[in-house]
mmCIF file with all atom_site columns, C-alpha atoms in Angstrom:
data_model
loop_
_atom_site.group_PDB
_atom_site.id
_atom_site.type_symbol
_atom_site.label_atom_id
_atom_site.label_alt_id
_atom_site.label_comp_id
_atom_site.label_asym_id
_atom_site.label_entity_id
_atom_site.label_seq_id
_atom_site.pdbx_PDB_ins_code
_atom_site.Cartn_x
_atom_site.Cartn_y
_atom_site.Cartn_z
_atom_site.occupancy
_atom_site.B_iso_or_equiv
_atom_site.pdbx_formal_charge
_atom_site.auth_seq_id
_atom_site.auth_comp_id
_atom_site.auth_asym_id
_atom_site.auth_atom_id
_atom_site.pdbx_PDB_model_num
ATOM 1  C CA . MET A 1 1  ? 91.814  76.605  86.121  1.00 52.00 ? 1  MET A CA 1
ATOM 2  C CA . MET A 1 2  ? 91.177  80.263  86.778  1.00 55.00 ? 2  MET A CA 1
ATOM 3  C CA . ARG A 1 3  ? 93.883  82.491  87.961  1.00 58.00 ? 3  ARG A CA 1
ATOM 4  C CA . GLY A 1 4  ? 93.261  85.446  90.169  1.00 58.00 ? 4  GLY A CA 1
ATOM 5  C CA . LYS A 1 5  ? 94.250  88.906  89.144  1.00 60.00 ? 5  LYS A CA 1
ATOM 6  C CA . GLN A 1 6  ? 97.984  89.325  89.596  1.00 59.00 ? 6  GLN A CA 1
ATOM 7  C CA . ARG A 1 7  ? 99.033  92.267  91.660  1.00 56.00 ? 7  ARG A CA 1
ATOM 8  C CA . SER A 1 8  ? 101.413 94.662  90.039  1.00 57.00 ? 8  SER A CA 1
ATOM 9  C CA . PHE A 1 9  ? 104.872 95.195  91.518  1.00 57.00 ? 9  PHE A CA 1
ATOM 10 C CA . LYS A 1 10 ? 103.736 98.568  92.832  1.00 60.00 ? 10 LYS A CA 1
ATOM 11 C CA . ASP A 1 11 ? 100.804 96.984  94.712  1.00 59.00 ? 11 ASP A CA 1
ATOM 12 C CA . ARG A 1 12 ? 103.064 94.402  96.348  1.00 60.00 ? 12 ARG A CA 1
ATOM 13 C CA . ARG A 1 13 ? 105.637 97.019  97.298  1.00 59.00 ? 13 ARG A CA 1
ATOM 14 C CA . ASP A 1 14 ? 102.978 99.289  98.836  1.00 61.00 ? 14 ASP A CA 1
ATOM 15 C CA . ARG A 1 15 ? 101.839 96.518  101.169 1.00 70.00 ? 15 ARG A CA 1
ATOM 16 C CA . GLN A 1 16 ? 105.306 95.928  102.620 1.00 68.00 ? 16 GLN A CA 1
ATOM 17 C CA . PRO A 1 17 ? 106.416 98.020  105.602 1.00 72.00 ? 17 PRO A CA 1
ATOM 18 C CA . MET A 1 18 ? 108.831 100.750 104.645 1.00 72.00 ? 18 MET A CA 1
ATOM 19 C CA . ILE A 1 19 ? 111.979 100.998 106.709 1.00 77.00 ? 19 ILE A CA 1
ATOM 20 C CA . THR A 1 20 ? 113.950 104.165 106.215 1.00 74.00 ? 20 THR A CA 1
ATOM 21 C CA . ILE A 1 21 ? 117.237 104.702 107.930 1.00 81.00 ? 21 ILE A CA 1
ATOM 22 C CA . GLU A 1 22 ? 118.537 108.233 107.855 1.00 87.00 ? 22 GLU A CA 1
ATOM 23 C CA . GLU A 1 23 ? 122.031 108.897 109.022 1.00 93.00 ? 23 GLU A CA 1
ATOM 24 C CA . ARG A 1 24 ? 122.465 111.982 111.120 1.00 96.00 ? 24 ARG A CA 1
ATOM 25 C CA . CYS A 1 25 ? 125.581 114.018 111.654 1.00 97.00 ? 25 CYS A CA 1
ATOM 26 C CA . MET A 1 26 ? 127.650 112.680 114.525 1.00 96.00 ? 26 MET A CA 1
ATOM 27 C CA . ASN A 1 27 ? 130.190 115.484 114.775 1.00 95.00 ? 27 ASN A CA 1
ATOM 28 C CA . PRO A 1 28 ? 132.068 114.745 118.018 1.00 92.00 ? 28 PRO A CA 1
ATOM 29 C CA . TRP A 1 29 ? 132.787 118.466 118.549 1.00 91.00 ? 29 TRP A CA 1
ATOM 30 C CA . ASN A 1 30 ? 129.150 119.539 118.045 1.00 91.00 ? 30 ASN A CA 1
ATOM 31 C CA . GLY A 1 31 ? 126.739 117.247 119.871 1.00 88.00 ? 31 GLY A CA 1
ATOM 32 C CA . LYS A 1 32 ? 123.726 119.363 118.882 1.00 94.00 ? 32 LYS A CA 1
ATOM 33 C CA . CYS A 1 33 ? 123.886 118.867 115.095 1.00 95.00 ? 33 CYS A CA 1
ATOM 34 C CA . SER A 1 34 ? 121.386 116.383 113.680 1.00 92.00 ? 34 SER A CA 1
ATOM 35 C CA . SER A 1 35 ? 121.577 117.201 109.973 1.00 96.00 ? 35 SER A CA 1
ATOM 36 C CA . THR A 1 36 ? 121.022 114.378 107.469 1.00 96.00 ? 36 THR A CA 1
ATOM 37 C CA . ASP A 1 37 ? 122.977 116.147 104.691 1.00 96.00 ? 37 ASP A CA 1
ATOM 38 C CA . ILE A 1 38 ? 126.057 113.912 105.073 1.00 96.00 ? 38 ILE A CA 1
ATOM 39 C CA . ALA A 1 39 ? 129.227 115.035 103.301 1.00 96.00 ? 39 ALA A CA 1
ATOM 40 C CA . LEU A 1 40 ? 131.746 112.448 104.463 1.00 96.00 ? 40 LEU A CA 1
ATOM 41 C CA . TYR A 1 41 ? 132.821 110.112 107.235 1.00 96.00 ? 41 TYR A CA 1
ATOM 42 C CA . ILE A 1 42 ? 135.702 110.483 109.657 1.00 92.00 ? 42 ILE A CA 1
ATOM 43 C CA . MET A 1 43 ? 137.366 107.968 111.919 1.00 90.00 ? 43 MET A CA 1
ATOM 44 C CA . PHE A 1 44 ? 137.252 109.163 115.519 1.00 88.00 ? 44 PHE A CA 1
ATOM 45 C CA . LYS A 1 45 ? 138.336 106.987 118.436 1.00 89.00 ? 45 LYS A CA 1
ATOM 46 C CA . GLY A 1 46 ? 137.986 103.872 116.292 1.00 91.00 ? 46 GLY A CA 1
ATOM 47 C CA . ARG A 1 47 ? 134.468 104.727 115.100 1.00 94.00 ? 47 ARG A CA 1
ATOM 48 C CA . ARG A 1 48 ? 133.325 105.778 111.611 1.00 96.00 ? 48 ARG A CA 1
ATOM 49 C CA . LEU A 1 49 ? 131.216 108.910 112.083 1.00 96.00 ? 49 LEU A CA 1
ATOM 50 C CA . PRO A 1 50 ? 129.029 110.669 109.470 1.00 97.00 ? 50 PRO A CA 1
ATOM 51 C CA . ILE A 1 51 ? 129.686 114.421 109.203 1.00 97.00 ? 51 ILE A CA 1
ATOM 52 C CA . CYS A 1 52 ? 127.280 116.860 107.512 1.00 97.00 ? 52 CYS A CA 1
ATOM 53 C CA . TRP A 1 53 ? 128.374 119.571 105.079 1.00 97.00 ? 53 TRP A CA 1
ATOM 54 C CA . LYS A 1 54 ? 127.962 122.436 107.543 1.00 97.00 ? 54 LYS A CA 1
ATOM 55 C CA . CYS A 1 55 ? 130.013 120.728 110.247 1.00 96.00 ? 55 CYS A CA 1
ATOM 56 C CA . TRP A 1 56 ? 132.621 119.669 107.693 1.00 95.00 ? 56 TRP A CA 1
ATOM 57 C CA . MET A 1 57 ? 133.009 123.276 106.518 1.00 96.00 ? 57 MET A CA 1
ATOM 58 C CA . ASP A 1 58 ? 133.563 124.329 110.162 1.00 94.00 ? 58 ASP A CA 1
ATOM 59 C CA . ILE A 1 59 ? 136.038 121.494 110.837 1.00 91.00 ? 59 ILE A CA 1
ATOM 60 C CA . SER A 1 60 ? 137.984 121.899 107.592 1.00 90.00 ? 60 SER A CA 1
ATOM 61 C CA . SER A 1 61 ? 138.388 125.668 107.975 1.00 93.00 ? 61 SER A CA 1
ATOM 62 C CA . LYS A 1 62 ? 140.193 125.294 111.320 1.00 89.00 ? 62 LYS A CA 1
ATOM 63 C CA . ASN A 1 63 ? 143.946 124.907 111.637 1.00 84.00 ? 63 ASN A CA 1
ATOM 64 C CA . ILE A 1 64 ? 143.867 121.346 113.015 1.00 76.00 ? 64 ILE A CA 1
ATOM 65 C CA . GLU A 1 65 ? 146.647 118.798 112.667 1.00 78.00 ? 65 GLU A CA 1
ATOM 66 C CA . TRP A 1 66 ? 145.223 115.363 111.826 1.00 72.00 ? 66 TRP A CA 1
ATOM 67 C CA . ARG A 1 67 ? 147.130 112.372 113.125 1.00 72.00 ? 67 ARG A CA 1
ATOM 68 C CA . TYR A 1 68 ? 146.847 108.714 112.288 1.00 68.00 ? 68 TYR A CA 1
ATOM 69 C CA . LYS A 1 69 ? 147.940 106.031 114.703 1.00 65.00 ? 69 LYS A CA 1
#
């Protein structure tokens, strides 16, 4: 019984479709930002939103009172 040449793991992986999901900043106070450099997540109106470093620096430098319900 002859066996065919086995494909290496790399060969098998290259033949599979690559799905890449990049999270983008969803700063509710800046609808124009689309950075993928996510720093943290905030809860806003019951939703978990990714926030990029630049937006987080802007948000955290303001004198805002955070409330939890």
